[in-house]
mmCIF file of C-alpha atoms and ligand atoms in Angstrom:
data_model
loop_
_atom_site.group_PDB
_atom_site.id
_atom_site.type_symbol
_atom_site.label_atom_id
_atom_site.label_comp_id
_atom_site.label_asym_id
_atom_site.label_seq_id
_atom_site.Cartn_x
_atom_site.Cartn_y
_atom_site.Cartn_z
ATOM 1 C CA UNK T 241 -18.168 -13.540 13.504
ATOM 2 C CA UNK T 242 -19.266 -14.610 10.289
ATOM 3 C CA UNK T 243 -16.954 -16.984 7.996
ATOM 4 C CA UNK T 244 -16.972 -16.786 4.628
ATOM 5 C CA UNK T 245 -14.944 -19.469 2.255
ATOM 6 C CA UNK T 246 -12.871 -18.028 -0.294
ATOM 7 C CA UNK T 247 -13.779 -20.300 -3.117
ATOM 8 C CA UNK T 248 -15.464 -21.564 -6.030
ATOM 9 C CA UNK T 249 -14.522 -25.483 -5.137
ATOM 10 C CA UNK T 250 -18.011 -26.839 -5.263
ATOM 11 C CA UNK T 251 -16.637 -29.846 -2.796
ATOM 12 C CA UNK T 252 -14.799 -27.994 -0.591
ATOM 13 C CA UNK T 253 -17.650 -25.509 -0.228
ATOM 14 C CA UNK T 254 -20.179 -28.215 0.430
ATOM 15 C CA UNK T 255 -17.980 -30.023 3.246
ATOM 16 C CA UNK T 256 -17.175 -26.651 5.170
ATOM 17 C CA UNK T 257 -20.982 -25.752 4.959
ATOM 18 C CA UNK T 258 -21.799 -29.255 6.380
ATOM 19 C CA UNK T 259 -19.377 -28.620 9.087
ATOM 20 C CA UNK T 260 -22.030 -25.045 10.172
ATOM 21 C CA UNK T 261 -18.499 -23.031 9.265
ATOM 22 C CA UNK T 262 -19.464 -21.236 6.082
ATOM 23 C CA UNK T 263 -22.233 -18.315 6.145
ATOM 24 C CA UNK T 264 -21.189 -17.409 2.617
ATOM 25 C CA UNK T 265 -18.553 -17.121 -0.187
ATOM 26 C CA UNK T 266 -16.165 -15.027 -2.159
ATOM 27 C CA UNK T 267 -15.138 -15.717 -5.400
ATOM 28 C CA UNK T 268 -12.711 -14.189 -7.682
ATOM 29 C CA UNK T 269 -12.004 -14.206 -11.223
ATOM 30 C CA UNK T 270 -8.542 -16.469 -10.278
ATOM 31 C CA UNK T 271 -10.709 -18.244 -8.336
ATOM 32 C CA UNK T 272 -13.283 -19.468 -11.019
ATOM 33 C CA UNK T 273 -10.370 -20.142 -13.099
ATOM 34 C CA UNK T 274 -9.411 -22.363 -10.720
ATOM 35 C CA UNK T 275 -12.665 -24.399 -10.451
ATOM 36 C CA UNK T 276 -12.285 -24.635 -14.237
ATOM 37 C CA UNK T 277 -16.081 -23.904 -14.848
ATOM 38 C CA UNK T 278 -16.245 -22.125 -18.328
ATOM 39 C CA UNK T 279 -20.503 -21.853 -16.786
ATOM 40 C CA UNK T 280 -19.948 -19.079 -14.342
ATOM 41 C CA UNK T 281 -23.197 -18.261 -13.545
ATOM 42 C CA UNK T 282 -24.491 -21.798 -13.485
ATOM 43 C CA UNK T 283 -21.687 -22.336 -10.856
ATOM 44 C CA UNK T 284 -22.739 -19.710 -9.148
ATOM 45 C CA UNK T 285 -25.613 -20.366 -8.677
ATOM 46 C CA UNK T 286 -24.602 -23.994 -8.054
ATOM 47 C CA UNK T 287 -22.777 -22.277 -4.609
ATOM 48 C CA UNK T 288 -26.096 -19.930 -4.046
ATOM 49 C CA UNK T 289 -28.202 -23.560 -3.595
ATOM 50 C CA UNK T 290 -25.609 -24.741 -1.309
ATOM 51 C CA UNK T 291 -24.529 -21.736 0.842
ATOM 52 C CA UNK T 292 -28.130 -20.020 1.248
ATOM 53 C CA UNK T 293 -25.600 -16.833 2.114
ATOM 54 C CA UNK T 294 -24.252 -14.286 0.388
ATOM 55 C CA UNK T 295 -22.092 -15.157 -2.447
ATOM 56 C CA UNK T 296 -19.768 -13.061 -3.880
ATOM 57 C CA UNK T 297 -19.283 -12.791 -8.080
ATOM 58 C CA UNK T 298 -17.000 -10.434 -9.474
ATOM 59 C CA UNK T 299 -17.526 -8.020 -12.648
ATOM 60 C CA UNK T 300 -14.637 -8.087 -14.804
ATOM 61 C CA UNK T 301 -15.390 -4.633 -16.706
ATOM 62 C CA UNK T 302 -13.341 -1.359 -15.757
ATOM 63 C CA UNK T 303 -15.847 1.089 -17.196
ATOM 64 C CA UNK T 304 -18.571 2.025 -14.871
ATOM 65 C CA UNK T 305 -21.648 1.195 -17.035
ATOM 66 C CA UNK T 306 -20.041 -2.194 -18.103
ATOM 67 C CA UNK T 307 -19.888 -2.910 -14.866
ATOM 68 C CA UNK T 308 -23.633 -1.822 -13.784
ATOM 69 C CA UNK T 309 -24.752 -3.946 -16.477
ATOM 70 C CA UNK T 310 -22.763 -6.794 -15.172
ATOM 71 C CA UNK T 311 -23.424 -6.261 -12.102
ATOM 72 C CA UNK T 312 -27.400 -6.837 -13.009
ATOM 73 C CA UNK T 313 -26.949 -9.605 -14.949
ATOM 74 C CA UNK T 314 -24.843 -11.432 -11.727
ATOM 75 C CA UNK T 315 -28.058 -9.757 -9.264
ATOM 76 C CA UNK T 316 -30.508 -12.198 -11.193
ATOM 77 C CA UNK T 317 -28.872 -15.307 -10.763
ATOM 78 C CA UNK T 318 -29.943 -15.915 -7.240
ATOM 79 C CA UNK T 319 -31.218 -13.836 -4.453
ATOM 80 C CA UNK T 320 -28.139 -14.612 -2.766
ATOM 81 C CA UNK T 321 -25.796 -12.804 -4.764
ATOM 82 C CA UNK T 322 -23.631 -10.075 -4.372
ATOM 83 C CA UNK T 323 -21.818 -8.043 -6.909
ATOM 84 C CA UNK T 324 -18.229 -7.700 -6.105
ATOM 85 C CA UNK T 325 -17.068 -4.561 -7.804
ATOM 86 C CA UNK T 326 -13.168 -3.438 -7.736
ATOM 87 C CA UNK T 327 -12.521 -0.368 -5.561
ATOM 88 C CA UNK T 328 -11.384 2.163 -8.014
ATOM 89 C CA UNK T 329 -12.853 5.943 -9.148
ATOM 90 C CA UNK T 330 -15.590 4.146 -11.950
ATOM 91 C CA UNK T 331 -15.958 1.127 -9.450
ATOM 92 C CA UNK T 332 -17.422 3.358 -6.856
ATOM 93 C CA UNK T 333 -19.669 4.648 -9.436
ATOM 94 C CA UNK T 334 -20.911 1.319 -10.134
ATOM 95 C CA UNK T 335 -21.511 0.495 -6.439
ATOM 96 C CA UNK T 336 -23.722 3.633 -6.019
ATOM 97 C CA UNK T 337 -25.889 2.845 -8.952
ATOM 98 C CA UNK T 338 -25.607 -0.806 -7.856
ATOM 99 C CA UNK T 339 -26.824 0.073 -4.512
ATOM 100 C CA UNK T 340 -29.049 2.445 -5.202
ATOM 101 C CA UNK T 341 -31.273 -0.186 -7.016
ATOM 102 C CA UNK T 342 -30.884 -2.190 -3.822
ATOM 103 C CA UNK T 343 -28.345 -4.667 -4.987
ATOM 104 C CA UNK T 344 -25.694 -5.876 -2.620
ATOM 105 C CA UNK T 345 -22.582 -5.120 -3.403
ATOM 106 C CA UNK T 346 -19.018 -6.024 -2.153
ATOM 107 C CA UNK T 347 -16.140 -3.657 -3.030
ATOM 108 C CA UNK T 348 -13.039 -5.796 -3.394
ATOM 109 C CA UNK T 349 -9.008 -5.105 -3.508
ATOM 110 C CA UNK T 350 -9.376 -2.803 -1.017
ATOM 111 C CA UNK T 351 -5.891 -1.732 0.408
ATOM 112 C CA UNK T 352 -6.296 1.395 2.738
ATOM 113 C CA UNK T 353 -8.526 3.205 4.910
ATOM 114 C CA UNK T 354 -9.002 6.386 2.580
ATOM 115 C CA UNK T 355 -10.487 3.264 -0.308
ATOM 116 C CA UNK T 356 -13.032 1.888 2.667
ATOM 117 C CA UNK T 357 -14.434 5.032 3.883
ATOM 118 C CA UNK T 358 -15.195 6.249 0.194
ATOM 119 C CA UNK T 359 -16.798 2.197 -0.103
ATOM 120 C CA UNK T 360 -18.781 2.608 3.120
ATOM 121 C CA UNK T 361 -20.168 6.281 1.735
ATOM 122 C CA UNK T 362 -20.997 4.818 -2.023
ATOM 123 C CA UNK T 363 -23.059 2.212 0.089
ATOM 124 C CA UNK T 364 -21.333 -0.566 -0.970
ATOM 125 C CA UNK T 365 -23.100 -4.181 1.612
ATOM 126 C CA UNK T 366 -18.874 -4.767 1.860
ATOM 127 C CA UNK T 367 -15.547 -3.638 1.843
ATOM 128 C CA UNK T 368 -12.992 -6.237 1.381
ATOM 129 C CA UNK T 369 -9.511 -5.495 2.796
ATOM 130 C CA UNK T 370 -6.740 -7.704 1.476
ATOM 131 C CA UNK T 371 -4.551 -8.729 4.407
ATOM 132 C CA UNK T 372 -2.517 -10.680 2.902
ATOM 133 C CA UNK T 373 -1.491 -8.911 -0.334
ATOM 134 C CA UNK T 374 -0.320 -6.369 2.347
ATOM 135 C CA UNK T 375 1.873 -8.359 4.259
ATOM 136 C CA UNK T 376 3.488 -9.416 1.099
ATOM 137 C CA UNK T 377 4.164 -6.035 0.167
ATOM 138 C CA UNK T 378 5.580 -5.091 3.861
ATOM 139 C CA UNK T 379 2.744 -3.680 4.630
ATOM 140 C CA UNK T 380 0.331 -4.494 8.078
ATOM 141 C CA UNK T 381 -2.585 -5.744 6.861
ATOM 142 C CA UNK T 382 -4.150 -6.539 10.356
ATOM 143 C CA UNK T 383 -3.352 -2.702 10.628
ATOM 144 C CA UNK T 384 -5.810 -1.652 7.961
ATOM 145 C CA UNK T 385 -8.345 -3.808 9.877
ATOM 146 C CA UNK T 386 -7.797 -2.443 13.087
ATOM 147 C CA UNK T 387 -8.088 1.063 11.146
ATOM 148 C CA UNK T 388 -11.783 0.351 9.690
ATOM 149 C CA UNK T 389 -13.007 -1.379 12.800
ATOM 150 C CA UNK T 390 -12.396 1.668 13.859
ATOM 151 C CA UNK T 391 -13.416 4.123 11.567
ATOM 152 C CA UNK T 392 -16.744 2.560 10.685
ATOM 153 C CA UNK T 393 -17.907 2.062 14.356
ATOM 154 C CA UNK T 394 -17.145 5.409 14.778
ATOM 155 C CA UNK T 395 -20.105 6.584 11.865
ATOM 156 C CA UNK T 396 -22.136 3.506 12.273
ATOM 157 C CA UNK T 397 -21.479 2.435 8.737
ATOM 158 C CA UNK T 398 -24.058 -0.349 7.669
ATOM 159 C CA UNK T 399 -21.127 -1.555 5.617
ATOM 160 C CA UNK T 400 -19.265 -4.987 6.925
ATOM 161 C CA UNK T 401 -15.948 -5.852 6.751
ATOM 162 C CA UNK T 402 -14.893 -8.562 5.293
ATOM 163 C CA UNK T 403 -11.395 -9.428 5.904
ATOM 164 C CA UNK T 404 -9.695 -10.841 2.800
ATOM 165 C CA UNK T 405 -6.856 -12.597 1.074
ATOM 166 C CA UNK T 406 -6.365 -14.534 4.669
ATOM 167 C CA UNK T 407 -3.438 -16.629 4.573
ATOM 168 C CA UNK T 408 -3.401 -18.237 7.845
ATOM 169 C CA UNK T 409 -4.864 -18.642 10.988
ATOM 170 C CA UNK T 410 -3.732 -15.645 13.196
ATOM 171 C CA UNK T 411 -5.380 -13.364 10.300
ATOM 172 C CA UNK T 412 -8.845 -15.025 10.869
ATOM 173 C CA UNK T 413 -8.078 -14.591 15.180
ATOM 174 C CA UNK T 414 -6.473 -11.457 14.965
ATOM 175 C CA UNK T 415 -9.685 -10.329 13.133
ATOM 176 C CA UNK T 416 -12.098 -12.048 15.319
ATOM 177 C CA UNK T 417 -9.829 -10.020 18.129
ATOM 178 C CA UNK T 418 -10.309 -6.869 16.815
ATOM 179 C CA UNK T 419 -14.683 -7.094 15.731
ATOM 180 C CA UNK T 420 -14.511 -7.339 12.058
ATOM 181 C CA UNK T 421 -17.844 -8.625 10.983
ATOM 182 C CA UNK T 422 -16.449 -11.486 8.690
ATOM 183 C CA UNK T 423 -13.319 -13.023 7.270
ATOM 184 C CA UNK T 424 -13.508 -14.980 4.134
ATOM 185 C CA UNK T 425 -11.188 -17.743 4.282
ATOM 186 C CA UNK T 426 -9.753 -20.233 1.655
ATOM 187 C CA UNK T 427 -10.760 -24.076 2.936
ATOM 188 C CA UNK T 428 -6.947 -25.182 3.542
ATOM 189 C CA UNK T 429 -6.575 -22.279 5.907
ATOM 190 C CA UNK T 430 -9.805 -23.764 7.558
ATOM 191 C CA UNK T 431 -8.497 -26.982 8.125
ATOM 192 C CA UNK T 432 -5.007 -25.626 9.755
ATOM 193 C CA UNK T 433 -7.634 -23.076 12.024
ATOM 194 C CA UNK T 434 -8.465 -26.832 13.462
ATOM 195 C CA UNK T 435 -5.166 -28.629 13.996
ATOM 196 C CA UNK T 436 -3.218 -28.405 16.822
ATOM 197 C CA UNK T 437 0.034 -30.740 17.561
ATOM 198 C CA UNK T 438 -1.068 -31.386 20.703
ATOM 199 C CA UNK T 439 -4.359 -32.180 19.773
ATOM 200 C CA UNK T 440 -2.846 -34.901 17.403
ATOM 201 C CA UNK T 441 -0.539 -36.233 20.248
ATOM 202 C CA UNK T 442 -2.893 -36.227 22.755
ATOM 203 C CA UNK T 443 -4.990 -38.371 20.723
ATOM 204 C CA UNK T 444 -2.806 -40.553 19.434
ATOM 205 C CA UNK T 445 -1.844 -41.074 23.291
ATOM 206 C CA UNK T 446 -5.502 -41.784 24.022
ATOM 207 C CA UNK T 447 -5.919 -44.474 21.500
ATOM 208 C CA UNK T 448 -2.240 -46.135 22.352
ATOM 209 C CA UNK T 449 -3.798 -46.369 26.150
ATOM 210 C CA UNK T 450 -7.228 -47.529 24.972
ATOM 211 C CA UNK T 451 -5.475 -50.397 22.851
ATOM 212 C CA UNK T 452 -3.091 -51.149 26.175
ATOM 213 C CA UNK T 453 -6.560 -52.015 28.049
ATOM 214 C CA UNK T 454 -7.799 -53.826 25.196
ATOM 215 C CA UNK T 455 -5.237 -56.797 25.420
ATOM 216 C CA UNK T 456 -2.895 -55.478 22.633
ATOM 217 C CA UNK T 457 0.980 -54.068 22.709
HETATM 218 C C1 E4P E 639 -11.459 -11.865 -1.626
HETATM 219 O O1 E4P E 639 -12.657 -11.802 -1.795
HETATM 220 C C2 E4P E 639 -10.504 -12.467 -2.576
HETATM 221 O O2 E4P E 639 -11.184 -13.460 -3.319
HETATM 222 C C3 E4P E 639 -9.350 -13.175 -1.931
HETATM 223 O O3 E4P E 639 -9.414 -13.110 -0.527
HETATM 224 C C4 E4P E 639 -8.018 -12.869 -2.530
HETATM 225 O O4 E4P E 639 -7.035 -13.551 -1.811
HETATM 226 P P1 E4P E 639 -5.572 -13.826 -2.369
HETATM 227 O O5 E4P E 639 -4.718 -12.637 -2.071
HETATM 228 O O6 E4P E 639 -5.105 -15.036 -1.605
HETATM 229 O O7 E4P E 639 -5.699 -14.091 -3.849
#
C-alpha cells in the first residue's frame, strides 16, 4: 500500500519522506492556503524535488477548457505531477483530454461509486474518494471503498484508488484491509497511526527499570 501525505507543509512533508512513509502527495486548494505560499507552482515543485512521487495540484477552473489549460500549465512543472481535476460533467471532460495527451490525472471529491466508474472510463491515473466528508454527512465512507475495490478489480481498471479526506487511523487500516492502492493521509494522522498507550507505558517502564540498575531511585 502506497501512502500519500495530504499536504503542502514543506516540513512536515520532508520529515515523513525521511521516515520511507510518503510515496507522494495531495494537495488542495485549502491546503496551499494553508502553507501560505502565494508561489504555487514554485511550491510545488519545491514538494516534486522532495517526494520524487506523484504530486497532486489542483485546477481551480469549472469550465472544461480552463481547466485543460490549467491542467498543462501544472503538467510542466515537474515530471512528477499530477493534475487533480474535480469530478463533475466538464471535469471528466478535462480528464479525457488530459489523459489523452498522456498526463496523469487525479479526479478528486469523489463521493460515490456511479462518480468512480465514469473516472476510471475517462482514464483518469486516480480517483479520490473522500471518506471522511462521508462520515460527516452520515454516510459510510469505508463503504464507497469497499464498493470500488470492488468494482474496479472486477474490469481491471488501470485507475488507483486513492483513499481521501482520512481522518484517523482505522480509515488508513480499514483501507489497507480492504486493497485500495493508496491512502493519502494528513501528517498528524501519521503520527497517531504510530502511538500506542502501551507502547508509551511500556517504555516508560523500561527506562524506570534501566535507571533502577543504574544506581538511581
Ligand atoms: C484529497 O486529495 C484531499 O486533499 C483531502 O483528502 C481532503 O480532506 P479533508 O476532507 O480533510 O479536507
Amino acid at each position: 500500500m502506497k501512502f500519500f501525505i495530504d499536504s503542502a507543509d514543506l516540513e512536515a512533508i520532508r520529515e515523513i519522506k525521511a521516515m520511507g512513509m510518503c510515496d507522494g502527495v495531495t494537495t488542495n486548494p485549502s491546503l496551499m492556503a494553508k502553507a501560505g505560499r502565494i508561489d504555487t507552482d514554485a511550491l510545488l515543485k519545491e514538494i516534486c524535488r522532495i517526494v520524487q512521487g506523484p504530486v497532486s495540484g489542483e485546477v481551480i477552473a469549472t469550465d472544461a477548457d480552463g481547466m485543460v489549460a490549467e491542467g498543462r500549465r501544472l503538467a510542466k512543472i515537474d515530471d512528477h505531477m499530477v493534475v487533480k481535476v474535480p469530478t463533475t460533467y466538464e471535469g471528466l471532460k478535462a480528464t479525457a483530454a488530459l489523459a489523452a495527451e498522456g498526463i496523469a490525472v487525479n479526479c478528486t471529491l469523489v463521493f460515490s461509486a456511479s462518480q468512480a466508474l465514469l473516472v476510471a472510463k475517462a482514464g483518469a491515473a486516480y480517483a479520490s474518494p473522500f471518506v471522511g466528508r462521508l462520515d460527516d454527512v452520515s454516510e459510510d465512507g469505508m463503504q464507497l471503498i469497499a464498493d470500488l475495490v470492488e468494482i474496479y478489480g472486477n474490469y481491471d481498471f488501470a485507475t488507483e484508488i486513492i483513499v481521501a479526506s482520512v481522518r484517523h487511523p482505522l480509515h488508513v487500516v480499514e483501507s489497507a484491509r480492504m486493497g485500495a492502492h493508496i491512502a493519502t493521509i494528513p501528517p498528524e494522522v501519521v503520527r497517531k497511526l504510530v502511538s500506542h498507550p502501551l507502547t508509551d507505558r511500556g517504555l516508560a517502564a523500561f527506562l524506570a527499570d534501566w535507571n533502577k540498575l543504574q544506581g538511581g531511585n
